């Protein structure tokens, strides 16, 4: 475990099990050969972190849970290079004082997928903040980056909040790319959480014919319109299927991106999409989803595509943020110090926040950020 073997101490959030996350003083990590230690600036709370905390079945099922506690959570982090192990400066191309981010996955660099350049589908599949044997996550004052980490430098011109959304933005970019959006397409994004709102910004850059965003929260739909959505739909007020069919002459949308993380988002998408359409699934689900698979084949011959992580998209995310083409404004809504984890995770689990950041040393409890 990365925080073993150091005499120096630090504050960290430690996951011991479902709803058993504790603020603890632990050993501060030290870099080994070709390793870097970061001083964490910020770490976002992801929907997967919330589902892990709540004990969702996908994280804790069976005798060999994917999450292996005790572990320091957090994969939406960035920080400043604090110390470098032997050969680390040459290995990563970074130096002390650089602002950097590491991709969320820690590839093995040995399996079939890693050897083929598809490192994001690594068979071992260790991700920061979930499996303790490789590396802890970023909800701490410091964290260690192992030798196989994919590290990127963040320009100083990028603000703290923008830097904090690079990880989910990279995922959003990959998802939109999987949709293969064309100029004449009607695109529907289901879910206007942090990822959906970033996808809306990226999808708008593809200039589709119409961009539609669906969500149950009017405040989030208002933000989606600011980010370029042509039409927003609240299912509590309108039937999304009827609205989209009317918009498309009865056919349905060309591309449907599912990012709600609930079963209804899937079944809705299978109905709302046209024949020969492209259905992109990104979400992390806390429960199993059932659907009529005959829709996929016999009725519509859909192209169903998954989207996982943000491979090769971090440099794109950094560039879009640096050019001001994508923003965190309105998405980052709350920030907390590590000591306020219990409040922060409950805030992140609710609908009044969008993106909650954990910032070591932040003192104002849960300061809400003006939208």
mmCIF file of N, CA, C and O in Angstrom, residues 49-106:
data_model
loop_
_atom_site.group_PDB
_atom_site.id
_atom_site.type_symbol
_atom_site.label_atom_id
_atom_site.label_comp_id
_atom_site.label_asym_id
_atom_site.label_seq_id
_atom_site.Cartn_x
_atom_site.Cartn_y
_atom_site.Cartn_z
ATOM 1 N N UNK A 49 -17.671 7.062 -6.985
ATOM 2 C CA UNK A 49 -17.294 7.180 -5.575
ATOM 3 C C UNK A 49 -18.534 7.131 -4.686
ATOM 4 O O UNK A 49 -18.544 6.476 -3.636
ATOM 5 N N UNK A 50 -19.593 7.832 -5.124
ATOM 6 C CA UNK A 50 -20.841 7.832 -4.354
ATOM 7 C C UNK A 50 -21.448 6.435 -4.291
ATOM 8 O O UNK A 50 -21.922 5.988 -3.238
ATOM 9 N N UNK A 51 -21.443 5.749 -5.414
ATOM 10 C CA UNK A 51 -22.022 4.409 -5.447
ATOM 11 C C UNK A 51 -21.189 3.421 -4.654
ATOM 12 O O UNK A 51 -21.717 2.504 -4.025
ATOM 13 N N UNK A 52 -19.876 3.617 -4.676
ATOM 14 C CA UNK A 52 -19.001 2.794 -3.849
ATOM 15 C C UNK A 52 -19.289 3.036 -2.372
ATOM 16 O O UNK A 52 -19.440 2.093 -1.586
ATOM 17 N N UNK A 53 -19.375 4.303 -1.997
ATOM 18 C CA UNK A 53 -19.657 4.665 -0.602
ATOM 19 C C UNK A 53 -20.993 4.090 -0.137
ATOM 20 O O UNK A 53 -21.134 3.615 0.990
ATOM 21 N N UNK A 54 -21.991 4.117 -1.021
ATOM 22 C CA UNK A 54 -23.322 3.643 -0.641
ATOM 23 C C UNK A 54 -23.426 2.124 -0.583
ATOM 24 O O UNK A 54 -24.409 1.586 -0.091
ATOM 25 N N UNK A 55 -22.398 1.430 -1.131
ATOM 26 C CA UNK A 55 -22.423 -0.028 -1.097
ATOM 27 C C UNK A 55 -23.108 -0.662 -2.278
ATOM 28 O O UNK A 55 -23.623 -1.779 -2.189
ATOM 29 N N UNK A 56 -23.126 0.019 -3.425
ATOM 30 C CA UNK A 56 -23.756 -0.530 -4.629
ATOM 31 C C UNK A 56 -23.187 -1.909 -4.941
ATOM 32 O O UNK A 56 -21.990 -2.156 -4.781
ATOM 33 N N UNK A 57 -24.054 -2.784 -5.417
ATOM 34 C CA UNK A 57 -23.701 -4.191 -5.593
ATOM 35 C C UNK A 57 -22.483 -4.392 -6.496
ATOM 36 O O UNK A 57 -21.664 -5.274 -6.282
ATOM 37 N N UNK A 58 -22.357 -3.573 -7.517
ATOM 38 C CA UNK A 58 -21.259 -3.754 -8.469
ATOM 39 C C UNK A 58 -19.888 -3.614 -7.800
ATOM 40 O O UNK A 58 -18.896 -4.155 -8.254
ATOM 41 N N UNK A 59 -19.840 -2.867 -6.682
ATOM 42 C CA UNK A 59 -18.562 -2.645 -6.026
ATOM 43 C C UNK A 59 -18.266 -3.677 -4.933
ATOM 44 O O UNK A 59 -17.113 -3.908 -4.607
ATOM 45 N N UNK A 60 -19.303 -4.269 -4.377
ATOM 46 C CA UNK A 60 -19.072 -5.102 -3.202
ATOM 47 C C UNK A 60 -19.611 -6.529 -3.354
ATOM 48 O O UNK A 60 -19.627 -7.293 -2.404
ATOM 49 N N UNK A 61 -20.030 -6.908 -4.552
ATOM 50 C CA UNK A 61 -20.653 -8.223 -4.740
ATOM 51 C C UNK A 61 -19.642 -9.345 -4.529
ATOM 52 O O UNK A 61 -18.469 -9.240 -4.863
ATOM 53 N N UNK A 62 -20.119 -10.456 -3.969
ATOM 54 C CA UNK A 62 -19.315 -11.672 -3.894
ATOM 55 C C UNK A 62 -18.179 -11.580 -2.894
ATOM 56 O O UNK A 62 -18.095 -10.687 -2.059
ATOM 57 N N UNK A 63 -17.265 -12.535 -3.007
ATOM 58 C CA UNK A 63 -16.158 -12.634 -2.074
ATOM 59 C C UNK A 63 -14.940 -11.830 -2.519
ATOM 60 O O UNK A 63 -14.005 -11.634 -1.766
ATOM 61 N N UNK A 64 -14.913 -11.381 -3.779
ATOM 62 C CA UNK A 64 -13.763 -10.643 -4.281
ATOM 63 C C UNK A 64 -14.226 -9.305 -4.847
ATOM 64 O O UNK A 64 -14.312 -9.127 -6.052
ATOM 65 N N UNK A 65 -14.575 -8.371 -3.964
ATOM 66 C CA UNK A 65 -15.083 -7.079 -4.435
ATOM 67 C C UNK A 65 -14.047 -6.332 -5.263
ATOM 68 O O UNK A 65 -12.846 -6.446 -5.042
ATOM 69 N N UNK A 66 -14.549 -5.563 -6.219
ATOM 70 C CA UNK A 66 -13.663 -4.761 -7.055
ATOM 71 C C UNK A 66 -12.919 -3.732 -6.217
ATOM 72 O O UNK A 66 -11.748 -3.457 -6.428
ATOM 73 N N UNK A 67 -13.615 -3.160 -5.231
ATOM 74 C CA UNK A 67 -12.971 -2.246 -4.290
ATOM 75 C C UNK A 67 -12.285 -3.084 -3.218
ATOM 76 O O UNK A 67 -12.891 -3.988 -2.653
ATOM 77 N N UNK A 68 -11.031 -2.766 -2.956
ATOM 78 C CA UNK A 68 -10.261 -3.564 -1.996
ATOM 79 C C UNK A 68 -9.773 -2.675 -0.853
ATOM 80 O O UNK A 68 -8.682 -2.106 -0.914
ATOM 81 N N UNK A 69 -10.594 -2.505 0.191
ATOM 82 C CA UNK A 69 -10.213 -1.660 1.321
ATOM 83 C C UNK A 69 -9.213 -2.373 2.233
ATOM 84 O O UNK A 69 -9.090 -3.586 2.161
ATOM 85 N N UNK A 70 -8.514 -1.617 3.085
ATOM 86 C CA UNK A 70 -8.583 -0.160 3.205
ATOM 87 C C UNK A 70 -7.833 0.516 2.067
ATOM 88 O O UNK A 70 -6.745 0.090 1.683
ATOM 89 N N UNK A 71 -8.434 1.559 1.521
ATOM 90 C CA UNK A 71 -7.828 2.276 0.405
ATOM 91 C C UNK A 71 -8.248 3.737 0.467
ATOM 92 O O UNK A 71 -9.366 4.048 0.891
ATOM 93 N N UNK A 72 -7.352 4.633 0.068
ATOM 94 C CA UNK A 72 -7.679 6.048 -0.034
ATOM 95 C C UNK A 72 -8.374 6.253 -1.383
ATOM 96 O O UNK A 72 -7.789 5.959 -2.428
ATOM 97 N N UNK A 73 -9.624 6.721 -1.408
ATOM 98 C CA UNK A 73 -10.355 6.870 -2.669
ATOM 99 C C UNK A 73 -9.907 8.099 -3.454
ATOM 100 O O UNK A 73 -9.098 8.902 -2.977
ATOM 101 N N UNK A 74 -10.482 8.237 -4.642
ATOM 102 C CA UNK A 74 -10.281 9.438 -5.425
ATOM 103 C C UNK A 74 -9.480 9.238 -6.698
ATOM 104 O O UNK A 74 -8.299 8.889 -6.647
ATOM 105 N N UNK A 75 -10.133 9.441 -7.860
ATOM 106 C CA UNK A 75 -9.441 9.316 -9.145
ATOM 107 C C UNK A 75 -9.570 10.572 -10.002
ATOM 108 O O UNK A 75 -8.966 10.649 -11.067
ATOM 109 N N UNK A 76 -10.315 11.581 -9.532
ATOM 110 C CA UNK A 76 -10.440 12.847 -10.279
ATOM 111 C C UNK A 76 -9.532 13.901 -9.642
ATOM 112 O O UNK A 76 -9.958 14.971 -9.257
ATOM 113 N N UNK A 77 -8.268 13.622 -9.566
ATOM 114 C CA UNK A 77 -7.325 14.455 -8.830
ATOM 115 C C UNK A 77 -6.372 15.188 -9.774
ATOM 116 O O UNK A 77 -6.197 14.822 -10.936
ATOM 117 N N UNK A 78 -5.759 16.234 -9.251
ATOM 118 C CA UNK A 78 -4.550 16.787 -9.861
ATOM 119 C C UNK A 78 -3.726 17.401 -8.744
ATOM 120 O O UNK A 78 -4.226 17.649 -7.638
ATOM 121 N N UNK A 79 -2.447 17.606 -9.010
ATOM 122 C CA UNK A 79 -1.591 18.125 -7.960
ATOM 123 C C UNK A 79 -0.297 18.691 -8.494
ATOM 124 O O UNK A 79 -0.098 18.827 -9.699
ATOM 125 N N UNK A 80 0.595 18.998 -7.566
ATOM 126 C CA UNK A 80 1.906 19.568 -7.874
ATOM 127 C C UNK A 80 2.969 18.540 -7.539
ATOM 128 O O UNK A 80 2.912 17.885 -6.486
ATOM 129 N N UNK A 81 3.929 18.363 -8.447
ATOM 130 C CA UNK A 81 5.005 17.397 -8.213
ATOM 131 C C UNK A 81 5.790 17.823 -6.979
ATOM 132 O O UNK A 81 6.426 18.885 -6.967
ATOM 133 N N UNK A 82 5.729 16.994 -5.950
ATOM 134 C CA UNK A 82 6.395 17.280 -4.688
ATOM 135 C C UNK A 82 7.779 16.662 -4.637
ATOM 136 O O UNK A 82 8.751 17.299 -4.220
ATOM 137 N N UNK A 83 7.881 15.410 -5.032
ATOM 138 C CA UNK A 83 9.169 14.709 -5.012
ATOM 139 C C UNK A 83 9.195 13.642 -6.090
ATOM 140 O O UNK A 83 8.152 13.127 -6.507
ATOM 141 N N UNK A 84 10.402 13.336 -6.557
ATOM 142 C CA UNK A 84 10.575 12.361 -7.628
ATOM 143 C C UNK A 84 11.557 11.287 -7.208
ATOM 144 O O UNK A 84 12.592 11.575 -6.588
ATOM 145 N N UNK A 85 11.224 10.040 -7.546
ATOM 146 C CA UNK A 85 12.131 8.951 -7.289
ATOM 147 C C UNK A 85 13.221 8.888 -8.349
ATOM 148 O O UNK A 85 13.248 9.687 -9.296
ATOM 149 N N UNK A 86 14.103 7.919 -8.216
ATOM 150 C CA UNK A 86 15.183 7.729 -9.187
ATOM 151 C C UNK A 86 14.621 7.566 -10.588
ATOM 152 O O UNK A 86 13.672 6.796 -10.801
ATOM 153 N N UNK A 87 15.167 8.299 -11.544
ATOM 154 C CA UNK A 87 14.798 8.219 -12.971
ATOM 155 C C UNK A 87 13.391 8.730 -13.282
ATOM 156 O O UNK A 87 12.947 8.642 -14.435
ATOM 157 N N UNK A 88 12.665 9.258 -12.292
ATOM 158 C CA UNK A 88 11.271 9.664 -12.528
ATOM 159 C C UNK A 88 11.163 10.890 -13.427
ATOM 160 O O UNK A 88 10.258 10.984 -14.254
ATOM 161 N N UNK A 89 12.097 11.836 -13.280
ATOM 162 C CA UNK A 89 12.013 13.055 -14.086
ATOM 163 C C UNK A 89 12.121 12.726 -15.569
ATOM 164 O O UNK A 89 11.341 13.218 -16.393
ATOM 165 N N UNK A 90 13.067 11.874 -15.922
ATOM 166 C CA UNK A 90 13.222 11.461 -17.314
ATOM 167 C C UNK A 90 12.074 10.570 -17.761
ATOM 168 O O UNK A 90 11.575 10.686 -18.881
ATOM 169 N N UNK A 91 11.622 9.686 -16.890
ATOM 170 C CA UNK A 91 10.574 8.719 -17.224
ATOM 171 C C UNK A 91 9.254 9.415 -17.556
ATOM 172 O O UNK A 91 8.601 9.086 -18.548
ATOM 173 N N UNK A 92 8.863 10.389 -16.748
ATOM 174 C CA UNK A 92 7.574 11.058 -16.927
ATOM 175 C C UNK A 92 7.685 12.385 -17.679
ATOM 176 O O UNK A 92 6.669 12.938 -18.120
ATOM 177 N N UNK A 93 8.882 12.936 -17.776
ATOM 178 C CA UNK A 93 9.036 14.234 -18.415
ATOM 179 C C UNK A 93 8.497 15.370 -17.577
ATOM 180 O O UNK A 93 7.974 16.356 -18.110
ATOM 181 N N UNK A 94 8.602 15.240 -16.252
ATOM 182 C CA UNK A 94 8.122 16.278 -15.343
ATOM 183 C C UNK A 94 9.231 16.635 -14.364
ATOM 184 O O UNK A 94 10.205 15.892 -14.201
ATOM 185 N N UNK A 95 9.052 17.760 -13.689
ATOM 186 C CA UNK A 95 10.022 18.187 -12.679
ATOM 187 C C UNK A 95 9.276 18.693 -11.450
ATOM 188 O O UNK A 95 8.066 18.948 -11.509
ATOM 189 N N UNK A 96 9.986 18.856 -10.363
ATOM 190 C CA UNK A 96 9.375 19.348 -9.121
ATOM 191 C C UNK A 96 8.723 20.700 -9.375
ATOM 192 O O UNK A 96 9.285 21.574 -10.033
ATOM 193 N N UNK A 97 7.500 20.863 -8.866
ATOM 194 C CA UNK A 97 6.767 22.109 -9.019
ATOM 195 C C UNK A 97 5.787 22.115 -10.176
ATOM 196 O O UNK A 97 4.934 23.008 -10.251
ATOM 197 N N UNK A 98 5.890 21.147 -11.082
ATOM 198 C CA UNK A 98 4.940 21.073 -12.198
ATOM 199 C C UNK A 98 3.546 20.714 -11.692
ATOM 200 O O UNK A 98 3.395 19.902 -10.771
ATOM 201 N N UNK A 99 2.516 21.315 -12.301
ATOM 202 C CA UNK A 99 1.128 20.889 -12.062
ATOM 203 C C UNK A 99 0.841 19.745 -13.014
ATOM 204 O O UNK A 99 0.971 19.893 -14.234
ATOM 205 N N UNK A 100 0.427 18.604 -12.475
ATOM 206 C CA UNK A 100 0.213 17.435 -13.333
ATOM 207 C C UNK A 100 -1.053 16.688 -12.932
ATOM 208 O O UNK A 100 -1.596 16.846 -11.839
ATOM 209 N N UNK A 101 -1.492 15.876 -13.862
ATOM 210 C CA UNK A 101 -2.598 14.951 -13.626
ATOM 211 C C UNK A 101 -2.188 13.602 -14.171
ATOM 212 O O UNK A 101 -1.455 13.508 -15.160
ATOM 213 N N UNK A 102 -2.613 12.535 -13.504
ATOM 214 C CA UNK A 102 -2.414 11.180 -14.021
ATOM 215 C C UNK A 102 -3.769 10.619 -14.405
ATOM 216 O O UNK A 102 -4.772 10.872 -13.733
ATOM 217 N N UNK A 103 -3.815 9.892 -15.503
ATOM 218 C CA UNK A 103 -5.060 9.249 -15.896
ATOM 219 C C UNK A 103 -5.503 8.293 -14.796
ATOM 220 O O UNK A 103 -4.693 7.800 -14.012
ATOM 221 N N UNK A 104 -6.808 8.034 -14.753
ATOM 222 C CA UNK A 104 -7.362 7.293 -13.627
ATOM 223 C C UNK A 104 -6.918 5.836 -13.567
ATOM 224 O O UNK A 104 -6.893 5.220 -12.516
ATOM 225 N N UNK A 105 -6.538 5.275 -14.697
ATOM 226 C CA UNK A 105 -6.137 3.872 -14.706
ATOM 227 C C UNK A 105 -4.629 3.735 -14.524
ATOM 228 O O UNK A 105 -3.857 4.594 -14.954
ATOM 229 N N UNK A 106 -4.220 2.662 -13.856
ATOM 230 C CA UNK A 106 -2.806 2.328 -13.699
ATOM 231 C C UNK A 106 -2.577 1.053 -14.505
ATOM 232 O O UNK A 106 -2.743 -0.058 -13.993
#
